[in-house]
Short mmCIF file of C-alpha atoms in Angstrom, two decimals:
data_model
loop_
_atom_site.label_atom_id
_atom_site.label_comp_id
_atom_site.label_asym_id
_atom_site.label_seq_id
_atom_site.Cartn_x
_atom_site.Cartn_y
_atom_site.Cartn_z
CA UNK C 1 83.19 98.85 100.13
CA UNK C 2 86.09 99.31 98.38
CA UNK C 3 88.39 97.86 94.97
CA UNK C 4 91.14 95.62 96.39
CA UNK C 5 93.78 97.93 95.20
CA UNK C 6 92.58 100.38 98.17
CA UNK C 7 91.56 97.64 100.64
CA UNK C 8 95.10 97.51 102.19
CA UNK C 9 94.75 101.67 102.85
CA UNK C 10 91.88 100.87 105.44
CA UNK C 11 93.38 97.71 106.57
CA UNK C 12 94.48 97.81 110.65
CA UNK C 13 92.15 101.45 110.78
CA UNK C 14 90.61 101.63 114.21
CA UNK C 15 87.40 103.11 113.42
CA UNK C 16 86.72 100.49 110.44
CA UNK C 17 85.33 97.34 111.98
CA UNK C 18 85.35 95.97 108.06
CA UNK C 19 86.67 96.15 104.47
CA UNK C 20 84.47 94.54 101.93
CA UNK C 21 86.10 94.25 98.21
CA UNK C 22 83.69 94.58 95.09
CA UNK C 23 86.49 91.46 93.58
CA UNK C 24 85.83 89.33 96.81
CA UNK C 25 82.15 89.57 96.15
CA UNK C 26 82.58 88.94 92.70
CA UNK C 27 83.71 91.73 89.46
CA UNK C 28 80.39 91.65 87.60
CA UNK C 29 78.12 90.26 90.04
CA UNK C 30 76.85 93.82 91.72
CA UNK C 31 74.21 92.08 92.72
CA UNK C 32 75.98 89.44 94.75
CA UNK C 33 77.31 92.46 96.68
CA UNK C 34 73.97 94.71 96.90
CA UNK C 35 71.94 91.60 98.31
CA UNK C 36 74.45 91.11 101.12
CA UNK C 37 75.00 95.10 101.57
CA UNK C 38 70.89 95.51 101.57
CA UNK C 39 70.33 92.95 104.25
CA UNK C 40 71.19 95.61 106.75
CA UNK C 41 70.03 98.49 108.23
CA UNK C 42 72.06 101.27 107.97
CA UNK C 43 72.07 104.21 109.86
CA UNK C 44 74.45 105.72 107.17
CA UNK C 45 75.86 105.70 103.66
CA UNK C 46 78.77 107.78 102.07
CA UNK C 47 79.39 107.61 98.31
CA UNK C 48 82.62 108.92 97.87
CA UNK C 49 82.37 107.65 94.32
CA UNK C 50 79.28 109.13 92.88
CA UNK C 51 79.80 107.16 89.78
CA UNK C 52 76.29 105.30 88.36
CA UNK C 53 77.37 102.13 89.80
CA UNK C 54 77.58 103.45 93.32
CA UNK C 55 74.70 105.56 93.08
CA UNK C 56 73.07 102.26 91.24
CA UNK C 57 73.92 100.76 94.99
CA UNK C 58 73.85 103.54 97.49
CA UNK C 59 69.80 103.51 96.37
CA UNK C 60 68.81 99.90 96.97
CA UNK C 61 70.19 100.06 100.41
CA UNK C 62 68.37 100.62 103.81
CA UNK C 63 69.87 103.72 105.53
CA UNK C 64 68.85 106.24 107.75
CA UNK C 65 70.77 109.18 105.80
CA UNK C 66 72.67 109.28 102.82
CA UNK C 67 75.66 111.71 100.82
CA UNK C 68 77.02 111.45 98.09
CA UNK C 69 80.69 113.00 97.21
CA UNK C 70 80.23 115.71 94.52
CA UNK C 71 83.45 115.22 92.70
CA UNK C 72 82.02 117.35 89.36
CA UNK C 73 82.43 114.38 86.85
CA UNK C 74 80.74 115.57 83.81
CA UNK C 75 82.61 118.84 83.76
CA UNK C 76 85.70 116.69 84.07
CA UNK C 77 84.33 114.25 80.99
CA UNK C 78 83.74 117.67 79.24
CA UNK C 79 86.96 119.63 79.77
CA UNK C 80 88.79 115.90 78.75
CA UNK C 81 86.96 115.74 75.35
CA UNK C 82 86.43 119.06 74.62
CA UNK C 83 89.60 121.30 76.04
CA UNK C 84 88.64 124.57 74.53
CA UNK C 85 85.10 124.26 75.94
CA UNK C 86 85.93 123.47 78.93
CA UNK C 87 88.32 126.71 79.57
CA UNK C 88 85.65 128.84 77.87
CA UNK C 89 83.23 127.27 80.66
CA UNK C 90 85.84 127.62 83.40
CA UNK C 91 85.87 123.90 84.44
CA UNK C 92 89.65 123.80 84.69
CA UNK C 93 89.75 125.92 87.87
CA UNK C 94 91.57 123.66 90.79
CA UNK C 95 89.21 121.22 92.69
CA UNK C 96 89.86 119.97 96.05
CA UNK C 97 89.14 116.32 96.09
CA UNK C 98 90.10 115.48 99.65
CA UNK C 99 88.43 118.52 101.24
CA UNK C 100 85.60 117.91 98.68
CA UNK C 101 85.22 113.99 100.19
CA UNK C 102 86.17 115.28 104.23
CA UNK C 103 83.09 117.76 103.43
CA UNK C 104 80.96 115.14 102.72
CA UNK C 105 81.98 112.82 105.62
CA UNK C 106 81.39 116.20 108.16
CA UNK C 107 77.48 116.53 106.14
CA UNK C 108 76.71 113.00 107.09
CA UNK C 109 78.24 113.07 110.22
CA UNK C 110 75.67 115.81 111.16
CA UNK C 111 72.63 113.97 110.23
CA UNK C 112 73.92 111.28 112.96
CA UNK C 113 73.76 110.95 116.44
CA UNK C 114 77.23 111.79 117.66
CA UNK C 115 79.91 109.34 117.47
CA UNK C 116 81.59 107.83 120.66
CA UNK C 117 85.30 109.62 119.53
CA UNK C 118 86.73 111.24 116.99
CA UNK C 119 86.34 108.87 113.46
CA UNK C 120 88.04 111.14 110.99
CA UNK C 121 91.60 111.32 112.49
CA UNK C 122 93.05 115.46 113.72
CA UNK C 123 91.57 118.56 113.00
CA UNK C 124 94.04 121.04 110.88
CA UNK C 125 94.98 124.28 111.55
CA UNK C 126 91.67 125.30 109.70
CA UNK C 127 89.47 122.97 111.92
CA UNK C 128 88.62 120.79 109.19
CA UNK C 129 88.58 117.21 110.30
CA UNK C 130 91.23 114.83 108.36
CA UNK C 131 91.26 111.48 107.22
CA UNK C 132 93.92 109.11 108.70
CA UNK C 133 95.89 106.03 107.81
CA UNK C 134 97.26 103.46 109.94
CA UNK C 135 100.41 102.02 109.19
CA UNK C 136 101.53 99.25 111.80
CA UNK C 137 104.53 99.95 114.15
CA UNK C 138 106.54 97.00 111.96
CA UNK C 139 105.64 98.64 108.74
CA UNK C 140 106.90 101.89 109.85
CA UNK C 141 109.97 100.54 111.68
CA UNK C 142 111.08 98.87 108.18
CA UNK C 143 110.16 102.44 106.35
CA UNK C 144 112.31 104.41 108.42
CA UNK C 145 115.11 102.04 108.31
CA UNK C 146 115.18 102.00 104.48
CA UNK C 147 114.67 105.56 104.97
CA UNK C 148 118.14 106.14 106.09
CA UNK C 149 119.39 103.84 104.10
CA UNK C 150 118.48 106.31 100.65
CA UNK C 151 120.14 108.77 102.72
CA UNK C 152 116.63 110.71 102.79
CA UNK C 153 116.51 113.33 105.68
CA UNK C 154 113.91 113.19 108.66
CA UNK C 155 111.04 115.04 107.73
CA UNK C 156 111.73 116.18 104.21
CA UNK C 157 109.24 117.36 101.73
CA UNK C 158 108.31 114.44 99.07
CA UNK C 159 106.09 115.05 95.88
CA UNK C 160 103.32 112.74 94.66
CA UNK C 161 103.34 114.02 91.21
CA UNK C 162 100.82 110.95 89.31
CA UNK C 163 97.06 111.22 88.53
CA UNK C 164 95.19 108.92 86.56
CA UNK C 165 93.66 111.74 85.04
CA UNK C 166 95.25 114.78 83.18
CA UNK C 167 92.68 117.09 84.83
CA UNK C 168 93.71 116.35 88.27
CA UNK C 169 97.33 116.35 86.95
CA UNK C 170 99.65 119.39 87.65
CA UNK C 171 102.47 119.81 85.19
CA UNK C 172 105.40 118.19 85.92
CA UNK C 173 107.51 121.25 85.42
CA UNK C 174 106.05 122.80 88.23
CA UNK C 175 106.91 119.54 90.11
CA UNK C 176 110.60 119.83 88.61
CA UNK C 177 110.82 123.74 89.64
CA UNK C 178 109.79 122.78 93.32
CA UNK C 179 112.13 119.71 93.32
CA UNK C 180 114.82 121.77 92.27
CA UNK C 181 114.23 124.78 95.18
CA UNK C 182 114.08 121.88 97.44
CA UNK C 183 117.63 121.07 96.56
CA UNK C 184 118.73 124.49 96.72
CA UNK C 185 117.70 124.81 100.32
CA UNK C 186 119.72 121.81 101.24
CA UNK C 187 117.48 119.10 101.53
CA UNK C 188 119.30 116.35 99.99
CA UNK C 189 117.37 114.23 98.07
CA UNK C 190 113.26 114.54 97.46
CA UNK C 191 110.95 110.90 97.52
CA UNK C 192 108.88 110.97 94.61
CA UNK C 193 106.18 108.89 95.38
CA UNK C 194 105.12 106.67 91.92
CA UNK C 195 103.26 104.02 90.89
CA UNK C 196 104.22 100.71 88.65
CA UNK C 197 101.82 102.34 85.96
CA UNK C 198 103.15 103.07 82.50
CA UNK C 199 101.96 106.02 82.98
CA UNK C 200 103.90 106.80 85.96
CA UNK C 201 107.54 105.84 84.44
CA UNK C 202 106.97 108.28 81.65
CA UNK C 203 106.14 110.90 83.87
CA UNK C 204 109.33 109.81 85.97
CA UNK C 205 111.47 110.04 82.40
CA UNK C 206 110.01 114.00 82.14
CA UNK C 207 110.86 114.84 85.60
CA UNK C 208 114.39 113.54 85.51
CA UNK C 209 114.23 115.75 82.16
CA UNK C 210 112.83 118.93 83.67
CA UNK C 211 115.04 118.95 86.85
CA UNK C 212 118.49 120.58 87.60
CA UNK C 213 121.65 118.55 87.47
CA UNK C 214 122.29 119.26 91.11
CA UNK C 215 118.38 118.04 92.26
CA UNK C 216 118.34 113.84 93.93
CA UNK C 217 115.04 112.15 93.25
CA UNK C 218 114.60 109.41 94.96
CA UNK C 219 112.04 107.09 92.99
CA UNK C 220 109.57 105.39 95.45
CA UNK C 221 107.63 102.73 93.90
CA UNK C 222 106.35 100.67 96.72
CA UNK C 223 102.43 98.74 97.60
CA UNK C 224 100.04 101.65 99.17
CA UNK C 225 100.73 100.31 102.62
CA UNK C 226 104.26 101.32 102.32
CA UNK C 227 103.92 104.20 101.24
CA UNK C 228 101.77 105.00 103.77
CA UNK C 229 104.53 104.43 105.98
CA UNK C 230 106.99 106.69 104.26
CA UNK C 231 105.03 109.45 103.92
CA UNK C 232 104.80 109.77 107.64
CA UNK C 233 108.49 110.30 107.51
CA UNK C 234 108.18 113.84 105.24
CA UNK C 235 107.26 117.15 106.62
CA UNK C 236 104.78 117.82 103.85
CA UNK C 237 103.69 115.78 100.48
CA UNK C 238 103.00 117.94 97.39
CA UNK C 239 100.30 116.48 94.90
CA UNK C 240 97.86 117.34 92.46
#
């Protein structure tokens, strides 16, 4: 259960049989949704949301186990209204997300019976399961022919520098200093991977600002699925 912004991420995934939108059961009918959702027996639920909505629905469901994603939202509410606070407290230190969510995949995962094959994609170097997106062959055929055609190198090193929230953000010089030793080292141009948001062109504006006159950004403002796609042609993507 997803927003429809997200539902093309999980679209064509092999271990997601399928995608339910909370729009296609209707924006303000929750109830539509959790009557359809409660009808089942589950033998497991993930909140990877932990907002009250999806804890509102994660607890009127039948399931044999349940986690919920601890993503620390009040002490991000709290450092967001009340800065000085929030240092004092300590609440700005750097917070995983993605490990934070593949954590709580792994801790439901145990309280199940083991799964047929792999379902979270390739361990890492640290043996930490990782989640995996599925581009089609046609989708990435079309990304690596436009690819080339920005004159982007196989395998470069893009940045991701957006957040919809300034906590999660890292400043955009830092994203300008790495974008700039990137050039240095040869690599001729570096994908920036941005959204249509306003928010997004302004921090495009400040990067072209921060950066060196010798340092190519190549703006990538594309639907998820693509991007999906493109990253698979860079070495490494640097986000918040």
């Amino acid at each position: 259960v997803t927003r429809a912004a997200w539902a093309p991420l999980l679209r064509d995934h092999p271990d997601i049989d399928r995608v339910v939108t909370l729009e296609e059961e209707g924006e303000g009918r929750l109830g539509t949704l959790t009557a359809w959702l409660a009808g089942v027996r589950w033998a497991g639920v993930l909140d990877l949301h932990g907002s009250l909505r999806s804890r509102w629905l994660v607890a009127r469901l039948s399931a044999g186990a349940r986690v919920r994603y601890r993503g620390r939202q009040a002490a991000r509410r709290l450092l967001v209204a009340f800065p000085p606070l929030g240092r004092l407290l300590r609440l700005d230190r750097p917070w995983q997300v993605v490990e934070a969510q593949v954590e709580a995949a792994e801790r439901l995962l145990a309280r199940l019976p083991p799964p047929p094959g792999p379902s979270l994609g390739p361990a890492d170097p640290t043996g930490m399961s990782l989640p995996s997106l599925h581009p089609t062959p046609a989708e990435i055929r079309r990304a690596g022919q436009e690819w080339q055609a920005l004159g982007l190198e196989p395998r470069a090193v893009g940045v991701c520098p957006g957040a919809r929230h300034a906590t999660k953000r890292w400043p955009v010089e830092y994203h300008a200093a790495l974008a700039d030793q990137l050039a240095s080292s040869g690599q001729p141009g570096v994908p920036v991977f941005l959204s249509e948001d306003e928010a997004d062109r302004e921090l495009e504006a400040a990067l072209r600002a921060a950066v060196g006159a010798g340092t190519r950004l190549v703006i990538l403002r594309r639907p998820l699925r693509e991007v999906a796609a493109f990253m698979g042609f860079c070495r490494t993507i640097v986000t918040n």
